[in-house]
């Protein structure tokens, strides 16, 4: 078995395969302790009932579907909510150090839009602790994990996978891996915006490109969550997140005029409003000229007791001191909305996250179906654990059912030629400049607020970038083969950007994270998933109905915001 991606979802799937006695190899393009999962701060959801005994998996599913603006697949939501407790138990088995009450119970806190306290956590570094636990378990199981391997193509024959091809980022050594099944866990596409919470060379749409070129499709690529609070400076760290726990603990948002502007957008919840609303509010303040000189707004926690900041927001305090020499106990933080999370992704079946390509699975931020138009805070981490386990078992069963593995020399030759052609490319276009052009286009035309004219203009600009991309020059050097990797990142960004722009133009409504200034209302006819491929363009896909017991919970309960952290 081959797992592409060594973050939370990839490692959890690899662990399941190893525990099932199946040979597995996990590949990552960045160090396993520095994956995107390690950046997750807030917490992980499960209806454990340790704090609120009334909580249930049904209520968790109901909250998830409601927050998705009814674009989540109800079956996917049910699977995650039902399997969440097992996910937490697995982490405990791997040695995860959760915050606990005095009597030993796992502590759980509120996040925005949760009916009950169901978010378990480890300080404000939950994702890092999860990653540590998974890496330690992988070591115990002797799972081979290769860092610094870039996968360029998933190999297929007659509609089924038989492995993958790639190269070593350090010395360019080619890798040909034969595998009965491939699990795609290589993240989302939020790095195709200029300001993003992802690091420089991650989440460029790798999963999208690999899946689409293998014959799979994408679902809801236009549904991208913009986090309200990314820092603006320094430039090389723009978009780095300030945890929303800062607002949850009492932080206040002000514009450049000193006005507490959330009273104009959500007077009841104010700074505790949902992520999509706060991001839209900050975007509007900046767009209408009430932003700071750098194009941001102020987030102020300096009025909070120093002890609160140091114990509840230690990572925020340390980050701002390191990046800006800013003491948040005395001064406000300059922030702006930042592209944060791909709620759409590769089209998968709810039960086992298989795709329409036999033997190809997608999990984590690479996949789709759970989050719809607004992700419930804390759901991303539990999704990794639940579907990592399920997909590991599904892939093992698929492999056991194969009588033989059909391979294709032609597919392998094409993968080799793709790299060879790039390595000999000596065009005049610079890959980094073209990546920047993609980010500029997406930021200008497909940011927090969109309209028909801008999306169409964005597609025209993308056409021009695609033409220029055929004339790139690739120059590996003593530092390694990063330039070649950037060329593949560019290929991925172009596919992800086209899918996003075309789907965003088709979704002529405002729903959750997707704001259309020319279609400001929610359209009941668009309570559908938009599925994209380069072969078919955008097609509409019906969403199954919500089961009665969950629908009743959605209708019955208005969620209070009192004492709650935001998403």
Coordinates of C-alpha atoms in Angstrom, one line a residue:
X1 CA 0.0 0.0 0.0
X2 CA 1.1 3.5 -0.7
X3 CA 0.1 6.6 1.3
X4 CA 0.9 10.0 -0.2
X5 CA 1.1 12.5 2.6
X6 CA 2.4 12.1 6.2
X7 CA 0.2 14.5 8.1
X8 CA -2.6 13.3 10.4
X9 CA -4.8 11.5 7.9
X10 CA -1.9 9.8 6.0
X11 CA -0.2 8.5 9.2
X12 CA -3.5 7.3 10.7
X13 CA -4.2 5.3 7.5
X14 CA -0.7 3.9 7.5
X15 CA -1.0 2.9 11.1
X16 CA -4.3 1.1 10.4
X17 CA -2.8 -0.8 7.5
X18 CA 0.3 -1.8 9.5
X19 CA -2.0 -3.0 12.4
X20 CA -3.9 -5.0 9.8
X21 CA -0.6 -6.7 8.8
X22 CA -0.4 -5.0 5.4
X23 CA 2.9 -3.7 4.0
X24 CA 2.6 0.1 3.7
X25 CA 4.9 2.9 2.6
X26 CA 4.2 6.6 3.5
X27 CA 5.7 9.4 1.4
X28 CA 5.8 13.1 2.3
X29 CA 7.4 16.1 0.7
X30 CA 8.1 17.8 4.0
X31 CA 9.4 16.5 7.3
X32 CA 6.9 14.3 9.1
X33 CA 7.0 16.5 12.3
X34 CA 6.4 19.7 10.2
X35 CA 3.2 18.7 8.3
X36 CA 0.2 21.0 8.1
X37 CA -1.6 19.0 10.9
X38 CA 1.0 20.2 13.4
X39 CA -0.3 23.8 13.0
X40 CA -3.8 23.0 14.1
X41 CA -4.4 24.8 17.4
X42 CA -7.9 24.7 18.8
X43 CA -9.1 21.1 19.3
X44 CA -10.7 17.9 18.2
X45 CA -14.4 17.0 18.4
X46 CA -16.1 14.0 19.8
X47 CA -19.4 13.7 21.7
X48 CA -17.8 12.1 24.7
X49 CA -20.1 13.7 27.2
X50 CA -17.3 14.2 29.8
X51 CA -18.5 17.8 30.4
X52 CA -22.1 17.7 29.1
X53 CA -23.7 14.3 29.5
X54 CA -26.6 15.3 27.2
X55 CA -24.3 15.4 24.1
X56 CA -24.7 12.7 21.5
X57 CA -23.3 11.7 18.1
X58 CA -26.6 12.6 16.6
X59 CA -26.3 16.2 18.0
X60 CA -22.7 16.4 16.7
X61 CA -23.9 15.3 13.2
X62 CA -26.8 17.9 13.4
X63 CA -24.4 20.7 14.3
X64 CA -22.1 19.7 11.4
X65 CA -24.9 19.6 8.8
X66 CA -26.4 22.9 10.0
X67 CA -23.0 24.7 9.9
X68 CA -22.3 23.3 6.4
X69 CA -25.4 25.3 5.2
X70 CA -26.8 21.8 4.3
X71 CA -24.1 21.0 1.7
X72 CA -22.5 18.3 3.9
X73 CA -23.4 14.7 3.0
X74 CA -25.5 13.5 5.9
X75 CA -24.0 10.0 5.7
X76 CA -20.5 11.4 5.9
X77 CA -21.4 13.6 8.9
X78 CA -23.0 10.5 10.6
X79 CA -19.9 8.4 10.1
X80 CA -17.6 11.0 11.6
X81 CA -19.9 11.8 14.5
X82 CA -20.4 8.1 15.3
X83 CA -16.7 7.2 14.9
X84 CA -15.3 10.2 16.8
X85 CA -15.1 8.6 20.3
X86 CA -13.1 5.7 18.8
X87 CA -10.8 8.3 17.2
X88 CA -10.1 9.8 20.6
X89 CA -9.6 6.4 22.1
X90 CA -7.1 5.6 19.4
X91 CA -5.1 8.7 20.2
X92 CA -5.1 7.8 23.9
X93 CA -3.8 4.4 22.9
X94 CA -1.0 6.1 21.0
X95 CA -0.1 8.2 24.1
X96 CA -1.8 11.5 23.3
X97 CA -1.7 13.9 26.2
X98 CA -5.1 15.5 26.4
X99 CA -6.0 18.3 28.8
X100 CA -7.9 16.7 31.7
X101 CA -10.1 17.7 34.6
X102 CA -9.0 17.1 38.2
X103 CA -10.8 13.8 38.3
X104 CA -9.0 12.5 35.1
X105 CA -11.8 13.1 32.6
X106 CA -10.8 14.5 29.2
X107 CA -11.5 18.2 29.3
X108 CA -13.9 19.5 26.6
X109 CA -14.7 23.1 25.7
X110 CA -17.1 25.0 23.5
X111 CA -16.3 26.0 20.0
X112 CA -18.6 28.2 17.9
X113 CA -21.9 26.6 16.7
X114 CA -21.6 23.5 19.0
X115 CA -24.6 22.7 21.1
X116 CA -22.5 21.2 23.8
X117 CA -18.9 21.1 25.0
X118 CA -17.3 18.5 22.8
X119 CA -13.9 19.8 21.7
X120 CA -11.0 18.0 23.4
X121 CA -7.6 19.7 23.3
X122 CA -4.0 20.0 24.4
X123 CA -3.3 23.6 25.2
X124 CA -3.3 25.6 21.9
X125 CA -1.1 23.0 20.1
X126 CA -3.6 20.1 19.7
X127 CA -2.6 19.3 16.1
X128 CA 1.1 19.2 17.0
X129 CA 0.4 16.7 19.9
X130 CA -1.7 14.6 17.6
X131 CA 1.1 14.5 15.0
X132 CA 3.6 13.6 17.7
X133 CA 1.4 10.7 18.9
X134 CA 0.9 9.4 15.3
X135 CA 4.6 9.6 14.5
X136 CA 5.5 7.7 17.7
X137 CA 3.0 5.0 16.8
X138 CA 4.4 4.7 13.3
X139 CA 7.9 4.2 14.7
X140 CA 6.6 1.5 17.1
X141 CA 5.1 -0.3 14.1
X142 CA 8.3 0.1 11.9
X143 CA 6.3 1.9 9.2
X144 CA 8.7 3.1 6.5
X145 CA 8.1 6.9 6.2
X146 CA 10.1 8.7 3.6
X147 CA 10.4 12.5 3.9
X148 CA 11.4 14.7 1.0
X149 CA 9.8 12.6 -1.8
X150 CA 7.7 14.4 -4.3
X151 CA 5.0 12.3 -6.1
X152 CA 4.4 13.5 -9.6
X153 CA 1.9 11.0 -10.9
X154 CA -0.4 8.3 -9.7
X155 CA 0.0 5.3 -12.1
X156 CA -3.2 3.8 -13.5
X157 CA -4.1 1.1 -16.0
X158 CA -7.7 0.4 -17.2
X159 CA -9.2 2.6 -14.6
X160 CA -7.3 1.1 -11.6
X161 CA -4.2 2.3 -9.8
X162 CA -1.0 0.3 -9.7
X163 CA 1.3 2.7 -7.9
X164 CA 3.0 6.1 -8.2
X165 CA 6.0 7.9 -9.6
X166 CA 8.1 10.7 -8.1
X167 CA 11.5 11.9 -7.2
X168 CA 13.8 12.7 -4.2
X169 CA 13.8 16.4 -3.5
X170 CA 17.4 16.4 -2.4
X171 CA 19.2 14.5 -5.2
X172 CA 16.5 13.9 -7.8
X173 CA 16.6 10.1 -7.5
X174 CA 13.5 8.8 -9.3
X175 CA 11.0 6.6 -7.4
X176 CA 8.8 4.0 -9.0
X177 CA 6.5 2.5 -6.4
X178 CA 4.1 -0.4 -7.2
X179 CA 1.1 -0.6 -4.9
X180 CA -2.3 -2.3 -4.9
X181 CA -4.0 0.8 -3.6
X182 CA -3.0 4.5 -3.2
X183 CA -4.3 6.7 -0.4
X184 CA -4.1 10.4 -1.2
X185 CA -3.6 12.5 1.9
X186 CA -1.7 15.4 0.5
X187 CA -3.8 18.3 1.7
X188 CA -5.9 21.1 0.0
X189 CA -5.4 24.1 -2.2
X190 CA -5.5 27.2 0.0
X191 CA -1.9 28.1 -1.0
X192 CA -3.1 29.4 -4.3
X193 CA -4.2 32.6 -2.6
X194 CA -1.7 35.4 -1.7
X195 CA -2.4 35.4 2.0
X196 CA -2.8 32.0 3.5
X197 CA -2.3 30.0 6.7
X198 CA -0.3 27.4 4.8
X199 CA 3.4 27.5 4.5
X200 CA 5.2 28.4 1.3
X201 CA 5.2 25.1 -0.5
X202 CA 2.3 23.2 0.9
X203 CA -1.4 22.9 0.0
X204 CA -0.8 24.0 -3.6
X205 CA -3.5 21.6 -4.8
X206 CA -1.2 18.5 -5.2
X207 CA -4.0 16.2 -4.2
X208 CA -6.3 17.8 -6.7
X209 CA -3.9 17.4 -9.6
X210 CA -2.8 13.9 -8.8
X211 CA -6.5 12.8 -8.5
X212 CA -7.7 14.6 -11.6
X213 CA -4.8 13.3 -13.8
X214 CA -5.6 9.8 -12.5
X215 CA -9.2 10.2 -13.7
X216 CA -11.0 11.3 -10.5
X217 CA -13.2 14.4 -10.0
X218 CA -13.3 17.3 -7.6
X219 CA -16.3 18.3 -5.5
X220 CA -17.1 21.9 -4.3
X221 CA -13.6 23.3 -4.9
X222 CA -15.0 26.8 -4.6
X223 CA -15.9 26.3 -0.9
X224 CA -12.8 27.6 0.8
X225 CA -12.8 28.8 4.4
X226 CA -11.1 32.2 5.0
X227 CA -9.9 32.5 8.5
X228 CA -10.5 35.9 10.0
X229 CA -7.2 36.4 11.6
X230 CA -4.0 36.0 9.6
X231 CA -1.1 38.3 10.4
X232 CA 0.1 40.7 7.6
X233 CA 3.8 41.2 8.4
X234 CA 6.5 40.1 7.9
X235 CA 5.8 39.2 4.2
X236 CA 7.3 35.7 4.4
X237 CA 4.9 34.9 7.3
X238 CA 1.8 36.7 6.0
X239 CA -1.3 34.7 6.7
X240 CA 0.2 32.9 9.8
X241 CA -2.8 32.3 12.0
X242 CA -3.7 34.0 15.2
X243 CA -5.8 31.3 16.9
X244 CA -9.4 32.2 17.2
X245 CA -9.0 31.3 20.9
X246 CA -7.8 34.9 21.1
X247 CA -11.3 36.1 20.3
X248 CA -12.8 33.4 22.4
X249 CA -10.9 34.5 25.5
X250 CA -12.3 38.1 25.0
X251 CA -10.2 39.7 22.2
X252 CA -11.8 42.7 20.5
X253 CA -11.8 43.6 16.8
X254 CA -11.5 47.3 15.8
X255 CA -11.0 49.1 12.5
X256 CA -8.5 51.8 11.9
X257 CA -10.9 54.4 13.3
X258 CA -11.0 52.5 16.6
X259 CA -14.6 51.3 16.1
X260 CA -15.6 47.9 17.4
X261 CA -17.1 46.9 14.0
X262 CA -18.6 43.5 14.8
X263 CA -21.6 45.3 16.3
X264 CA -22.6 46.2 12.8
X265 CA -22.4 42.7 11.5
X266 CA -23.5 40.4 14.3
X267 CA -24.6 42.5 17.3
X268 CA -25.6 39.5 19.4
X269 CA -22.5 37.4 19.0
X270 CA -20.0 40.1 18.2
X271 CA -16.4 38.6 18.1
X272 CA -17.9 35.2 18.9
X273 CA -19.7 35.0 15.5
X274 CA -18.9 32.2 13.1
X275 CA -15.7 32.2 11.0
X276 CA -17.4 33.1 7.7
X277 CA -19.2 36.1 9.2
X278 CA -16.1 37.5 11.0
X279 CA -14.0 37.1 7.8
X280 CA -16.6 38.9 5.7
X281 CA -16.9 41.7 8.3
X282 CA -13.1 42.3 8.4
X283 CA -13.0 42.1 4.6
X284 CA -15.8 44.7 4.2
X285 CA -14.1 47.1 6.7
X286 CA -10.9 46.9 4.7
X287 CA -12.5 47.2 1.3
X288 CA -14.6 50.2 2.3
X289 CA -11.5 52.1 3.5
X290 CA -11.7 51.6 7.3
X291 CA -8.7 49.3 7.4
X292 CA -5.2 50.0 8.5
X293 CA -2.5 51.3 6.2
X294 CA -1.3 47.7 5.6
X295 CA -4.8 46.6 4.7
X296 CA -5.9 45.0 7.9
X297 CA -7.9 45.5 11.1
X298 CA -6.8 45.3 14.8
X299 CA -7.3 42.4 17.2
X300 CA -6.7 43.5 20.7
X301 CA -6.2 41.2 23.7
X302 CA -4.1 43.7 25.8
X303 CA -7.0 44.4 28.1
X304 CA -7.0 40.8 29.3
X305 CA -5.1 39.7 32.4
X306 CA -1.5 38.9 31.7
X307 CA -2.0 35.5 33.3
X308 CA -4.9 34.7 31.0
X309 CA -2.8 35.5 27.9
X310 CA 0.2 33.5 29.1
X311 CA -1.8 30.4 30.1
X312 CA -4.6 30.4 27.5
X313 CA -2.8 31.9 24.5
X314 CA 0.9 31.0 25.0
X315 CA 1.4 30.1 21.3
X316 CA -0.1 33.4 20.1
X317 CA 2.1 35.3 22.5
X318 CA 5.3 33.5 21.4
X319 CA 4.5 33.7 17.7
X320 CA 4.0 37.5 17.8
X321 CA 7.1 38.0 19.9
X322 CA 9.2 36.0 17.5
X323 CA 7.8 37.4 14.2
X324 CA 7.3 41.0 15.1
X325 CA 8.8 41.6 18.5
X326 CA 5.2 42.5 19.5
X327 CA 4.0 42.1 23.1
X328 CA 0.3 41.3 22.8
X329 CA -0.2 42.0 26.5
X330 CA 0.4 45.7 25.6
X331 CA -0.3 46.2 21.9
X332 CA -3.0 45.0 19.4
X333 CA -2.3 42.6 16.5
X334 CA -2.8 43.7 12.9
X335 CA -4.7 41.0 11.0
X336 CA -6.6 40.3 7.8
X337 CA -8.7 37.4 6.4
X338 CA -6.5 34.6 5.1
X339 CA -7.3 31.5 3.0
X340 CA -7.3 28.7 5.5
X341 CA -9.1 25.5 4.6
X342 CA -10.3 23.6 1.5
X343 CA -13.8 22.4 2.4
X344 CA -14.2 20.8 -1.0
X345 CA -11.8 18.3 -2.5
X346 CA -11.6 15.0 -4.3
X347 CA -14.9 13.4 -4.9
X348 CA -15.2 10.3 -2.7
X349 CA -17.9 7.9 -1.6
X350 CA -19.1 8.5 2.0
X351 CA -18.7 4.9 3.3
X352 CA -15.0 4.3 2.5
X353 CA -13.7 7.5 0.7
X354 CA -13.0 5.5 -2.4
X355 CA -13.0 7.5 -5.7
X356 CA -14.2 6.5 -9.2
X357 CA -10.7 5.2 -9.9
X358 CA -10.4 1.7 -8.5
X359 CA -7.9 1.5 -5.7
X360 CA -7.6 5.3 -5.2
X361 CA -8.8 6.8 -1.9
X362 CA -8.6 10.3 -0.6
X363 CA -8.8 11.5 3.0
X364 CA -8.4 14.6 5.1
X365 CA -8.3 18.0 3.4
X366 CA -7.7 16.3 0.1
X367 CA -11.3 14.8 0.3
X368 CA -14.8 16.3 0.4
X369 CA -18.2 15.6 1.8
X370 CA -18.1 16.6 5.4
X371 CA -17.8 20.4 5.7
X372 CA -20.0 21.9 3.0
X373 CA -20.0 25.7 3.0
X374 CA -18.7 26.2 6.5
X375 CA -16.6 23.8 8.6
X376 CA -17.6 23.2 12.2
X377 CA -14.6 24.2 14.3
X378 CA -12.7 21.1 15.6
X379 CA -14.1 18.8 12.9
X380 CA -11.0 18.8 10.7
X381 CA -8.9 16.9 13.2
X382 CA -11.4 14.2 14.0
X383 CA -12.1 13.6 10.3
X384 CA -8.5 12.6 10.0
X385 CA -8.7 10.0 12.7
X386 CA -12.1 8.6 11.7
X387 CA -11.5 8.2 8.0
X388 CA -7.8 7.3 8.4
X389 CA -9.0 4.2 10.2
X390 CA -11.9 3.5 7.8
X391 CA -9.8 4.0 4.6
X392 CA -6.9 1.9 5.9
X393 CA -9.3 -1.0 6.4
X394 CA -11.1 -0.4 3.1
X395 CA -7.8 -0.4 1.2
X396 CA -6.6 -3.5 2.9
X397 CA -9.9 -5.3 1.9
X398 CA -9.6 -4.0 -1.7
X399 CA -6.0 -5.4 -1.9
X400 CA -7.0 -8.7 -0.5
X401 CA -9.7 -9.0 -3.2
X402 CA -7.3 -8.5 -6.1
X403 CA -6.4 -11.6 -8.1
X404 CA -3.6 -9.8 -9.9
X405 CA -2.2 -6.3 -10.3
X406 CA -2.3 -5.1 -13.9
X407 CA 0.5 -2.7 -14.8
X408 CA 1.3 -0.4 -17.7
X409 CA 4.7 0.2 -19.1
X410 CA 3.3 3.1 -21.1
X411 CA 2.0 4.8 -17.9
X412 CA 5.4 4.4 -16.3
X413 CA 7.2 5.8 -19.4
X414 CA 4.9 8.8 -19.5
X415 CA 5.7 9.6 -15.8
X416 CA 9.4 9.4 -16.5
X417 CA 9.1 11.5 -19.7
X418 CA 7.1 14.2 -17.8
X419 CA 10.1 14.7 -15.4
X420 CA 12.7 14.4 -18.1
X421 CA 10.9 17.0 -20.3
X422 CA 10.8 19.5 -17.4
X423 CA 14.4 18.9 -16.4
X424 CA 15.5 19.8 -20.0
X425 CA 13.1 22.8 -20.2
X426 CA 15.0 26.0 -20.7
X427 CA 12.2 28.4 -21.3
X428 CA 12.2 32.1 -20.3
X429 CA 9.4 31.9 -17.8
X430 CA 10.2 31.8 -14.1
X431 CA 8.1 29.2 -12.1
X432 CA 8.0 31.3 -8.9
X433 CA 6.8 34.3 -10.9
X434 CA 4.0 32.3 -12.4
X435 CA 3.0 30.9 -9.0
X436 CA 2.8 34.5 -7.8
X437 CA 0.6 35.4 -10.8
X438 CA -1.8 32.6 -9.9
X439 CA -2.0 33.8 -6.3
X440 CA -2.6 37.4 -7.5
X441 CA -5.4 36.2 -9.8
X442 CA -7.2 34.2 -7.1
X443 CA -6.8 36.9 -4.5
X444 CA -8.2 39.6 -6.8
X445 CA -11.0 37.6 -8.3
X446 CA -11.9 34.7 -6.0
X447 CA -11.3 36.0 -2.5
X448 CA -13.8 36.5 0.4
X449 CA -16.3 38.2 -2.0
X450 CA -16.8 37.3 -5.6
X451 CA -18.9 38.3 -8.6
X452 CA -19.5 37.1 -12.2
X453 CA -17.3 39.7 -13.8
X454 CA -14.3 39.1 -11.6
X455 CA -14.5 35.3 -11.9
X456 CA -14.7 35.5 -15.7
X457 CA -11.8 37.9 -15.7
X458 CA -9.9 35.5 -13.4
X459 CA -10.4 32.6 -15.9
X460 CA -9.1 34.8 -18.7
X461 CA -6.0 35.6 -16.7
X462 CA -5.6 31.9 -15.9
X463 CA -5.7 31.1 -19.7
X464 CA -2.7 33.4 -20.1
X465 CA -0.8 32.0 -17.2
X466 CA -1.3 28.4 -18.6
X467 CA 0.2 29.5 -21.9
X468 CA 3.2 31.0 -20.2
X469 CA 3.6 27.9 -18.1
X470 CA 4.6 26.0 -21.2
X471 CA 7.7 28.1 -21.4
X472 CA 9.2 27.6 -18.0
X473 CA 12.9 27.0 -17.3
X474 CA 13.9 24.4 -14.6
X475 CA 17.3 24.6 -13.0
X476 CA 18.2 22.1 -10.3
X477 CA 21.2 23.2 -8.3
X478 CA 23.4 22.2 -5.4
X479 CA 20.6 22.9 -3.0
X480 CA 18.4 20.2 -4.6
X481 CA 15.5 19.7 -6.9
X482 CA 13.2 22.3 -5.4
X483 CA 12.8 24.0 -8.8
X484 CA 11.4 20.9 -10.3
X485 CA 9.0 20.5 -7.4
X486 CA 7.9 24.1 -7.9
X487 CA 7.0 23.3 -11.5
X488 CA 4.7 20.5 -10.4
X489 CA 3.3 22.8 -7.7
X490 CA 2.5 25.2 -10.5
X491 CA 0.7 22.5 -12.5
X492 CA -1.3 21.7 -9.4
X493 CA -2.2 25.3 -8.7
X494 CA -3.4 25.9 -12.2
X495 CA -5.8 22.9 -12.1
X496 CA -7.0 23.9 -8.6
X497 CA -7.5 27.5 -9.6
X498 CA -9.5 26.6 -12.7
X499 CA -11.7 24.2 -10.8
X500 CA -12.3 26.9 -8.1
X501 CA -13.1 29.7 -10.5
X502 CA -15.4 27.6 -12.7
X503 CA -17.3 26.2 -9.7
X504 CA -17.5 29.6 -8.0
X505 CA -19.0 31.1 -11.2
X506 CA -21.6 28.3 -11.3
X507 CA -22.6 28.8 -7.7
X508 CA -24.7 31.9 -8.2
X509 CA -25.7 32.4 -4.6
X510 CA -24.3 33.4 -1.2
X511 CA -23.9 30.5 1.1
X512 CA -21.5 30.2 4.1
X513 CA -18.0 31.0 3.0
X514 CA -19.1 31.6 -0.6
X515 CA -20.1 35.3 -0.9
X516 CA -21.4 36.5 -4.3
X517 CA -21.9 40.3 -4.3
X518 CA -24.1 39.9 -7.4
X519 CA -26.2 37.1 -5.9
X520 CA -26.4 38.0 -2.2
X521 CA -29.2 35.5 -1.3
X522 CA -29.1 31.8 -0.6
X523 CA -30.7 29.9 -3.5
X524 CA -32.5 26.7 -2.5
X525 CA -32.0 25.3 -6.0
X526 CA -28.2 25.4 -5.3
X527 CA -28.4 23.2 -2.2
X528 CA -26.3 20.8 -4.3
X529 CA -22.6 19.8 -4.6
X530 CA -20.8 21.1 -7.7
X531 CA -18.5 18.4 -9.2
X532 CA -15.7 19.4 -11.6
X533 CA -13.4 17.7 -13.9
X534 CA -11.5 19.0 -17.0
X535 CA -13.5 16.5 -19.1
X536 CA -17.0 17.6 -18.0
X537 CA -16.6 21.0 -16.4
X538 CA -19.1 21.7 -13.6
X539 CA -22.0 19.4 -13.0
X540 CA -24.6 19.5 -10.2
X541 CA -24.9 16.5 -7.8
X542 CA -27.9 16.0 -5.5
X543 CA -27.3 15.7 -1.7
X544 CA -29.0 12.9 0.2
X545 CA -31.7 13.9 2.6
X546 CA -31.0 14.4 6.3
X547 CA -32.3 11.4 8.5
X548 CA -35.3 12.3 10.5
X549 CA -33.7 12.0 14.0
X550 CA -30.9 14.4 13.0
X551 CA -33.2 16.8 11.1
X552 CA -35.3 17.1 14.3
X553 CA -32.3 18.1 16.3
X554 CA -31.3 20.8 13.7
X555 CA -34.8 22.3 13.9
X556 CA -35.2 22.0 17.7
X557 CA -32.2 23.9 19.0
X558 CA -30.8 27.3 18.6
X559 CA -27.1 27.3 19.7
X560 CA -26.2 29.7 22.5
X561 CA -22.9 31.6 22.2
X562 CA -22.4 32.3 25.9
X563 CA -19.0 31.3 27.1
X564 CA -17.9 29.8 23.9
X565 CA -14.8 29.8 21.9
X566 CA -15.2 30.5 18.3
X567 CA -14.3 28.1 15.5

